[in-house]
Coordinates of C-alpha atoms in Angstrom, one line a residue:
X1 CA 19.3 -17.3 -14.5
X2 CA 22.9 -17.9 -13.3
X3 CA 24.3 -14.9 -15.3
X4 CA 21.5 -12.7 -14.1
X5 CA 22.2 -13.6 -10.5
X6 CA 25.9 -12.9 -11.0
X7 CA 25.1 -9.5 -12.6
X8 CA 22.8 -8.6 -9.7
X9 CA 25.5 -9.7 -7.2
X10 CA 28.1 -7.6 -9.0
X11 CA 25.9 -4.5 -8.9
X12 CA 25.2 -5.0 -5.2
X13 CA 28.9 -5.5 -4.4
X14 CA 29.7 -2.2 -6.1
X15 CA 26.9 -0.3 -4.3
X16 CA 27.7 -1.8 -0.9
X17 CA 31.4 -1.3 -1.3
X18 CA 30.6 2.4 -1.6
X19 CA 28.5 2.2 1.6
X20 CA 31.3 0.5 3.5
X21 CA 33.6 3.5 2.8
X22 CA 30.9 6.1 3.6
X23 CA 30.1 6.9 0.0
X24 CA 27.0 6.2 -2.0
X25 CA 23.3 6.6 -1.0
X26 CA 23.0 3.7 1.4
X27 CA 24.2 5.3 4.6
X28 CA 22.8 6.8 7.7
X29 CA 19.5 5.0 7.9
X30 CA 18.7 5.9 4.3
X31 CA 15.7 3.5 4.3
X32 CA 14.7 2.9 7.8
X33 CA 15.0 4.4 11.3
X34 CA 17.4 2.7 13.7
X35 CA 15.9 0.1 16.0
X36 CA 18.9 -0.1 18.4
X37 CA 19.0 1.3 21.9
X38 CA 21.8 3.5 23.2
X39 CA 22.8 0.6 25.5
X40 CA 23.0 -1.9 22.6
X41 CA 25.1 0.6 20.5
X42 CA 27.4 1.2 23.4
X43 CA 28.3 -2.5 23.6
X44 CA 29.6 -2.7 20.0
X45 CA 32.4 -1.2 17.8
X46 CA 31.1 2.1 16.4
X47 CA 32.6 1.3 13.0
X48 CA 30.1 -1.5 12.6
X49 CA 27.1 0.9 12.6
X50 CA 26.3 1.8 9.0
X51 CA 22.5 2.3 9.3
X52 CA 21.7 -0.2 6.5
X53 CA 19.2 -2.4 8.3
X54 CA 15.5 -2.4 8.7
X55 CA 15.1 -3.5 12.3
X56 CA 16.8 -5.4 15.1
X57 CA 16.8 -9.2 14.5
X58 CA 19.1 -9.7 17.5
X59 CA 16.4 -8.5 19.8
X60 CA 13.8 -10.7 18.1
X61 CA 16.0 -13.8 18.2
X62 CA 15.9 -14.3 22.0
X63 CA 19.6 -15.2 22.1
X64 CA 21.1 -17.2 25.0
X65 CA 24.7 -17.4 26.4
X66 CA 26.7 -20.1 24.6
X67 CA 24.8 -20.1 21.3
X68 CA 26.2 -19.9 17.9
X69 CA 24.7 -17.2 15.7
X70 CA 25.2 -16.7 11.9
X71 CA 24.2 -13.4 10.3
X72 CA 23.4 -13.5 6.6
X73 CA 24.5 -10.3 4.8
X74 CA 26.3 -9.0 7.9
X75 CA 27.7 -5.8 6.3
X76 CA 29.7 -3.8 8.8
X77 CA 28.8 -6.3 11.5
X78 CA 26.4 -4.5 13.8
X79 CA 24.2 -7.5 14.4
X80 CA 27.2 -9.9 14.7
X81 CA 28.8 -7.7 17.4
X82 CA 25.5 -7.3 19.2
X83 CA 24.8 -11.0 19.1
X84 CA 28.3 -11.7 20.3
X85 CA 27.7 -9.5 23.3
X86 CA 24.6 -11.5 24.2
X87 CA 26.0 -15.1 23.6
X88 CA 29.1 -14.3 25.5
X89 CA 32.5 -15.8 25.5
X90 CA 31.1 -19.4 25.4
X91 CA 29.2 -18.5 22.2
X92 CA 30.1 -17.1 18.9
X93 CA 28.8 -15.0 16.1
X94 CA 29.6 -15.4 12.5
X95 CA 28.9 -12.9 9.8
X96 CA 28.5 -13.8 6.1
X97 CA 28.7 -11.1 3.4
X98 CA 29.6 -11.2 -0.3
X99 CA 31.1 -7.7 -0.4
X100 CA 34.9 -7.6 0.3
X101 CA 34.8 -4.0 1.5
X102 CA 32.1 -4.9 4.1
X103 CA 33.9 -8.0 5.3
X104 CA 37.2 -5.9 5.6
X105 CA 35.4 -3.2 7.6
X106 CA 33.8 -5.8 9.9
X107 CA 37.1 -7.6 10.4
X108 CA 38.8 -4.3 11.3
X109 CA 36.1 -3.6 13.8
X110 CA 36.4 -7.1 15.2
X111 CA 40.0 -6.3 16.3
X112 CA 38.3 -4.4 19.2
X113 CA 38.7 -6.1 22.6
X114 CA 34.9 -6.2 22.7
X115 CA 34.7 -8.8 19.9
X116 CA 36.8 -11.9 20.5
X117 CA 34.0 -14.3 19.7
X118 CA 33.3 -13.0 16.2
X119 CA 34.3 -14.0 12.7
X120 CA 33.4 -12.9 9.2
X121 CA 33.2 -15.0 6.0
X122 CA 33.3 -13.6 2.5
X123 CA 30.6 -15.5 0.5
X124 CA 27.2 -15.0 -1.1
X125 CA 24.3 -16.0 1.2
X126 CA 23.0 -18.3 -1.5
X127 CA 26.2 -20.5 -1.0
X128 CA 27.3 -20.3 2.6
X129 CA 30.7 -22.1 3.2
X130 CA 29.8 -23.3 6.7
X131 CA 29.0 -26.8 8.0
X132 CA 25.6 -28.2 8.3
X133 CA 23.8 -27.8 11.7
X134 CA 26.3 -25.2 13.0
X135 CA 24.0 -22.5 14.1
X136 CA 21.5 -22.2 17.0
X137 CA 20.2 -19.0 15.3
X138 CA 20.4 -17.5 11.8
X139 CA 19.8 -13.8 11.6
X140 CA 19.4 -11.5 8.6
X141 CA 18.7 -7.7 8.5
X142 CA 17.4 -6.1 5.3
X143 CA 19.4 -8.4 3.0
X144 CA 17.3 -11.4 1.9
X145 CA 15.2 -8.9 -0.1
X146 CA 18.3 -8.1 -2.2
X147 CA 18.9 -11.8 -3.2
X148 CA 17.8 -12.8 -6.7
X149 CA 17.5 -16.4 -5.4
X150 CA 15.6 -16.4 -2.2
X151 CA 14.8 -20.1 -2.2
X152 CA 18.6 -20.8 -2.2
X153 CA 19.0 -18.4 0.8
X154 CA 16.3 -20.1 2.8
X155 CA 17.7 -23.6 1.9
X156 CA 21.1 -22.5 3.1
X157 CA 19.7 -21.0 6.3
X158 CA 17.9 -24.2 7.2
X159 CA 20.9 -26.3 6.2
X160 CA 23.2 -24.5 8.7
X161 CA 20.6 -24.4 11.5
X162 CA 20.8 -27.1 14.1
X163 CA 17.6 -29.1 14.6
X164 CA 15.2 -26.8 16.6
X165 CA 17.3 -23.8 15.7
X166 CA 15.7 -20.3 15.2
X167 CA 15.5 -17.9 12.2
X168 CA 15.1 -14.2 13.0
X169 CA 14.7 -11.9 10.0
X170 CA 14.0 -8.2 9.7
X171 CA 13.4 -7.3 6.1
X172 CA 11.5 -5.3 3.5
X173 CA 8.5 -6.8 1.6
X174 CA 6.4 -5.2 -1.1
X175 CA 2.6 -4.8 -0.7
X176 CA 2.2 -5.4 -4.4
X177 CA 4.4 -6.3 -7.4
X178 CA 6.1 -3.1 -8.6
X179 CA 7.1 -4.5 -12.0
X180 CA 10.7 -4.2 -13.3
X181 CA 12.7 -1.7 -11.4
X182 CA 15.9 -0.7 -13.1
X183 CA 18.0 -0.4 -10.0
X184 CA 18.2 -4.0 -8.7
X185 CA 20.2 -2.9 -5.7
X186 CA 17.4 -0.8 -4.2
X187 CA 15.8 -2.2 -1.1
X188 CA 12.5 -2.9 -2.8
X189 CA 13.8 -3.9 -6.3
X190 CA 14.1 -7.6 -5.5
X191 CA 11.9 -7.7 -2.3
X192 CA 9.2 -10.4 -2.0
X193 CA 5.6 -9.5 -2.4
X194 CA 3.6 -10.0 0.8
X195 CA 1.2 -13.0 0.5

């Protein structure tokens, strides 16, 4: 399974590298309508908004000033920057993404004066290089569905969460098994089936 996971990761990195530069099919809310208000979008760097999510996990997370938030599959950083604006200067928001072009884009956007409490880590969400019990909240927006090893993602999320921490996920699930889909990068190709 290790080689299969690496092959899927490579395909996703290629696809999302294109999205980071404005090429490819995964741009401009290709899958889902935006769930961000004009006020929320005004608080974050415009370069972080790529339209790749399926909702707004920041709103669902009930964030508080001073909290540490980790976003799994942070892409251009939209949810990291929005979380950072809520947790304030005493808090911090950390993005984790495995695509170098996405992390580069997010880091460039983080140079904005609006984002001093953000950082971005290049790593797969199945192997997060952060300490245990670091996060008050773990977010993910339309990314866990893409992982070929969802148990590892959830194990890592719970490892980095503080006791009593919260998990806020917006994602795609299938109503029924669709069988083998050739394009493993599509939003539904590796999504879980609703129980």
